[in-house]
Backbone as ProteinMPNN parsed JSONL, in Angstrom:
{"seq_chain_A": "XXXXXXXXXXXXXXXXXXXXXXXXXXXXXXXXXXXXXXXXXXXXXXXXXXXXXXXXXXXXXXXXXXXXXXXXXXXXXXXX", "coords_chain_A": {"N_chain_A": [[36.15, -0.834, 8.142], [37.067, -1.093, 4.9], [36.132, -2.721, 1.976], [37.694, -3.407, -1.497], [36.805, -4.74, -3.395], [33.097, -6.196, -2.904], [30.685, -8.468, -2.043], [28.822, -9.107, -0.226], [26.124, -10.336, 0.173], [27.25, -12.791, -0.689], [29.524, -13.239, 0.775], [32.023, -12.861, -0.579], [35.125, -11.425, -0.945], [37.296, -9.022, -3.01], [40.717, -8.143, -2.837], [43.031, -5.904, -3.354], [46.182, -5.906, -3.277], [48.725, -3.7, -3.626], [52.249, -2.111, -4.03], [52.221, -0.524, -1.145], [51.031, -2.279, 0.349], [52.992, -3.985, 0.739], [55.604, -2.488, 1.436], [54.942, -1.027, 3.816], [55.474, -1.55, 6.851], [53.258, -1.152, 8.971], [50.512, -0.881, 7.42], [50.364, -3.044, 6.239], [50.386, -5.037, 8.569], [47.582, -3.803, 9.89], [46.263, -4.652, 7.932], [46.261, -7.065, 7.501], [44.807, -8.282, 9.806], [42.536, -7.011, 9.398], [41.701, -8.541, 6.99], [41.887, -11.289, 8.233], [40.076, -11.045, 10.015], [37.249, -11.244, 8.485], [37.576, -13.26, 7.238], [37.457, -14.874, 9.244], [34.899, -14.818, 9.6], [33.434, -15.684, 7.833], [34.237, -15.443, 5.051], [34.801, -15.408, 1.816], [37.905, -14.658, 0.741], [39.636, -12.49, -2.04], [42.671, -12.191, -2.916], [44.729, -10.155, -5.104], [46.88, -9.198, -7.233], [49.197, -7.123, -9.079], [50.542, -8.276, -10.775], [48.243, -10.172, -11.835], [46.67, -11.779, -14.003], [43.624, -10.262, -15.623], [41.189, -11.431, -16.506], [42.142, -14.012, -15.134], [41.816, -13.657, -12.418], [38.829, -12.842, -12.79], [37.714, -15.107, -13.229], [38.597, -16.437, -10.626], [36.818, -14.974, -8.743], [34.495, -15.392, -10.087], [33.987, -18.246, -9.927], [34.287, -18.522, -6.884], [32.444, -16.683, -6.126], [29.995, -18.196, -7.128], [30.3, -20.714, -5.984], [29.007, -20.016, -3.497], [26.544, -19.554, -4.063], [25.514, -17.633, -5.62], [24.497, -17.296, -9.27], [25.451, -16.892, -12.4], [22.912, -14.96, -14.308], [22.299, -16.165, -17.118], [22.754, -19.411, -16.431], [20.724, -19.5, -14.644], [18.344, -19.376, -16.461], [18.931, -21.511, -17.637], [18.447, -23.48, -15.288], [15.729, -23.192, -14.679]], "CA_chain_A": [[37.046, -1.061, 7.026], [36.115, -0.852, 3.486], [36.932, -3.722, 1.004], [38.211, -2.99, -2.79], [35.345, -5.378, -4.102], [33.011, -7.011, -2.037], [29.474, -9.144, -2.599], [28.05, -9.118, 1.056], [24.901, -11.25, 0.356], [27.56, -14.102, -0.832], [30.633, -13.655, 1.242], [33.503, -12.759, -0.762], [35.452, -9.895, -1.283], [38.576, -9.265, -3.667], [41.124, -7.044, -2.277], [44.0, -5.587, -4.331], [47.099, -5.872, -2.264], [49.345, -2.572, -4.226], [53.445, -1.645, -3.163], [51.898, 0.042, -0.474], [51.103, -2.953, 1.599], [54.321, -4.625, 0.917], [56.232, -1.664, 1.582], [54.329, -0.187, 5.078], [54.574, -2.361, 7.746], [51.77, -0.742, 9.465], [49.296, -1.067, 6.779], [50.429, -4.476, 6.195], [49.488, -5.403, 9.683], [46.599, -3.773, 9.589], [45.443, -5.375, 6.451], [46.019, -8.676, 7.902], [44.059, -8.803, 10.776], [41.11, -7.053, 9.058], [41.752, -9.987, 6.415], [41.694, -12.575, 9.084], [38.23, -10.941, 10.563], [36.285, -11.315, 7.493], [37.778, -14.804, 7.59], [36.555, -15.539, 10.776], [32.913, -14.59, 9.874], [33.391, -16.639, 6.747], [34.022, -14.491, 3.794], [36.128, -15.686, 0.885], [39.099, -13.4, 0.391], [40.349, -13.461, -3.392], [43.612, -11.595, -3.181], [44.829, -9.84, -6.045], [48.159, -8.65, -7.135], [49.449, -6.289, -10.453], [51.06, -9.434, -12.234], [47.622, -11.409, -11.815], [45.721, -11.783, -15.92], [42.256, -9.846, -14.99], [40.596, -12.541, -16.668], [41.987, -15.216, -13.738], [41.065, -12.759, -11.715], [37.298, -12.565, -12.558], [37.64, -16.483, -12.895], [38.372, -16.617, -9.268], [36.004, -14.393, -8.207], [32.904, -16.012, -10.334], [34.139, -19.379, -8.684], [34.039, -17.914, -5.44], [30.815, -16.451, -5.902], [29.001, -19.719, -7.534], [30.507, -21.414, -4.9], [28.639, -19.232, -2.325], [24.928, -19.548, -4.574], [25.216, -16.841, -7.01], [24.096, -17.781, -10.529], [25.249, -16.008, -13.903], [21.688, -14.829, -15.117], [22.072, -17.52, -18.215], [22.695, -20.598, -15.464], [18.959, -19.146, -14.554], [17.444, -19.315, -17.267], [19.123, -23.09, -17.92], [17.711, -24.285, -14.237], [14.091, -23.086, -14.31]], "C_chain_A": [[36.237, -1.144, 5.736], [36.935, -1.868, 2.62], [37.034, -2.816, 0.094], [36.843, -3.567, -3.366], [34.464, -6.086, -3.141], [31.372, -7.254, -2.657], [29.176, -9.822, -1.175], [26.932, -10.396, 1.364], [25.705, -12.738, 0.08], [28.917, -14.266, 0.517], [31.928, -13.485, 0.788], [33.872, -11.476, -1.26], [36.69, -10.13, -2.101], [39.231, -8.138, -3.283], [42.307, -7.282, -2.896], [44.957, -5.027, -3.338], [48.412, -5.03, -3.562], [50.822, -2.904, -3.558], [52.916, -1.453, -1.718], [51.574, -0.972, 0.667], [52.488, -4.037, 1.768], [55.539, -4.014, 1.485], [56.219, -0.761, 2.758], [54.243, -1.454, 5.754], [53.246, -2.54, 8.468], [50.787, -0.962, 9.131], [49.608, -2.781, 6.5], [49.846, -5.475, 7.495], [48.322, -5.347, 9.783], [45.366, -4.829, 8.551], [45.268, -6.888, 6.577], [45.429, -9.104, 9.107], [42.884, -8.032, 10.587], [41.025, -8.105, 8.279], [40.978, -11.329, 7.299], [40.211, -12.549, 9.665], [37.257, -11.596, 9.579], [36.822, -12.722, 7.568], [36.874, -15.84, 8.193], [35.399, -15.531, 10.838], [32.477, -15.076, 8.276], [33.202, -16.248, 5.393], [35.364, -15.664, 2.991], [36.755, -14.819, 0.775], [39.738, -13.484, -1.036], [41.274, -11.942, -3.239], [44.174, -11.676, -4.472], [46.015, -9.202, -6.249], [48.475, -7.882, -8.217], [49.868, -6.924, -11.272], [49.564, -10.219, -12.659], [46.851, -10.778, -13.353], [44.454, -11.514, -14.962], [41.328, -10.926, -15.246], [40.79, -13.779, -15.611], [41.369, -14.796, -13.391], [39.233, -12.727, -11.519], [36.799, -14.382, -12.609], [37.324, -16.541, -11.565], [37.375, -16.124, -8.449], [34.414, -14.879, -8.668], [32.676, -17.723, -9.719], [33.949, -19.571, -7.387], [32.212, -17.815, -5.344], [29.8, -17.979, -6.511], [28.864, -20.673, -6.112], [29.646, -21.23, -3.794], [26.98, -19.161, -2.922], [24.923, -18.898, -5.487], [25.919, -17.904, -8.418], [24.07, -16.652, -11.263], [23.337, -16.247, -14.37], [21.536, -16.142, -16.522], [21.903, -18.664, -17.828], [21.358, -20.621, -15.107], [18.082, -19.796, -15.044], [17.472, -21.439, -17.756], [17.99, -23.697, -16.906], [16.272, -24.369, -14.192], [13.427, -23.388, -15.432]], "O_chain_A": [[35.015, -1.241, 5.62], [38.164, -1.862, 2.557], [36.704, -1.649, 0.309], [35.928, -2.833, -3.739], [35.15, -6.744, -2.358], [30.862, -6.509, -3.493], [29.304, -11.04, -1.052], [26.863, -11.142, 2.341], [25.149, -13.774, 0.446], [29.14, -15.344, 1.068], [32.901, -13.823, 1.461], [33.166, -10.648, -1.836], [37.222, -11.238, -2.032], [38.596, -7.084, -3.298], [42.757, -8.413, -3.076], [44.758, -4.005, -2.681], [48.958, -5.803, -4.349], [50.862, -3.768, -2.682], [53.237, -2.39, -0.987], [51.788, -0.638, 1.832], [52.815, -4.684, 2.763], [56.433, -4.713, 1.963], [57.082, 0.101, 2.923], [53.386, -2.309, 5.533], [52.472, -3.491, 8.578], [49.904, -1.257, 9.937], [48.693, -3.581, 6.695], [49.063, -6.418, 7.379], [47.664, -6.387, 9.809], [44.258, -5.365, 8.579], [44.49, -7.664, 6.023], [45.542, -10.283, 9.443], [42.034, -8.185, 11.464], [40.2, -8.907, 8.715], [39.977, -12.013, 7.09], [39.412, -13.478, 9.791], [36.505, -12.485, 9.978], [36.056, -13.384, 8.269], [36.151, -16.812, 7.975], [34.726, -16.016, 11.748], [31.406, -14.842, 7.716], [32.259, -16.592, 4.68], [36.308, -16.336, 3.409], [36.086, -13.792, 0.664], [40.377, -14.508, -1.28], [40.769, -10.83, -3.394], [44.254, -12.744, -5.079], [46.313, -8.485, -5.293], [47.352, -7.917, -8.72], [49.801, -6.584, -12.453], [49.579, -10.863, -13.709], [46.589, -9.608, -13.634], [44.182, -12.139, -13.937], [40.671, -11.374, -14.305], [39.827, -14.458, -15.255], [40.193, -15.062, -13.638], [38.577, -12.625, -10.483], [35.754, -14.812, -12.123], [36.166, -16.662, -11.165], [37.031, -16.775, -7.462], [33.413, -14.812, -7.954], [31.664, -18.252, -9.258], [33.526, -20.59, -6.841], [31.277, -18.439, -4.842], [28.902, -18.487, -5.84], [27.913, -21.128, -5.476], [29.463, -22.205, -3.065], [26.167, -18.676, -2.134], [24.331, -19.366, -6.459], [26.884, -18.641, -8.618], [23.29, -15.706, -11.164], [22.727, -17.283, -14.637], [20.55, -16.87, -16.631], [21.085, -19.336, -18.457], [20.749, -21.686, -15.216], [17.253, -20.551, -14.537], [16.586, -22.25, -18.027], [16.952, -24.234, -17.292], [15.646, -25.346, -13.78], [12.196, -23.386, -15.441]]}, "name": "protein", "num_of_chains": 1, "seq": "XXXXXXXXXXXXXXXXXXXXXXXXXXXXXXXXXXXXXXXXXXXXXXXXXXXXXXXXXXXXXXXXXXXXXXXXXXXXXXXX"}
């Protein structure tokens, strides 16, 4: 399977859930028990939708990732 976004070395991926999985059962299934895998092997999932402000959006996802060790290059430069 192939995520939409993903950051491997931390664990989380953001996956952009379109009509297309609301609208296909099939892929909707699908999509939820590759979901649940990456779960299970301890990924963050930041689901994403067409109403969500991109700015949350990259909120959630730099939360995620901090959360998981990654450091904005400037946080860097603060710590050392």
């Amino acid at each position: 399977a192939v995520l939409d976004m993903g950051w491997p070395k931390f664990g989380v991926a953001a996956e952009y859930d379109g009509d297309d999985h609301r609208a296909s059962r099939p892929r909707y299934v699908w999509d939820q028990k590759r979901l649940r895998k990456l779960a299970d092997l301890g990924w963050i999932i930041i689901r994403v939708i067409g109403e969500d402000k991109p700015e949350e959006v990259v909120d959630r996802v730099r939360r995620a990732l901090v959360e998981r060790g990654w450091r904005p290059a400037g946080m860097r430069a603060l710590a050392g």
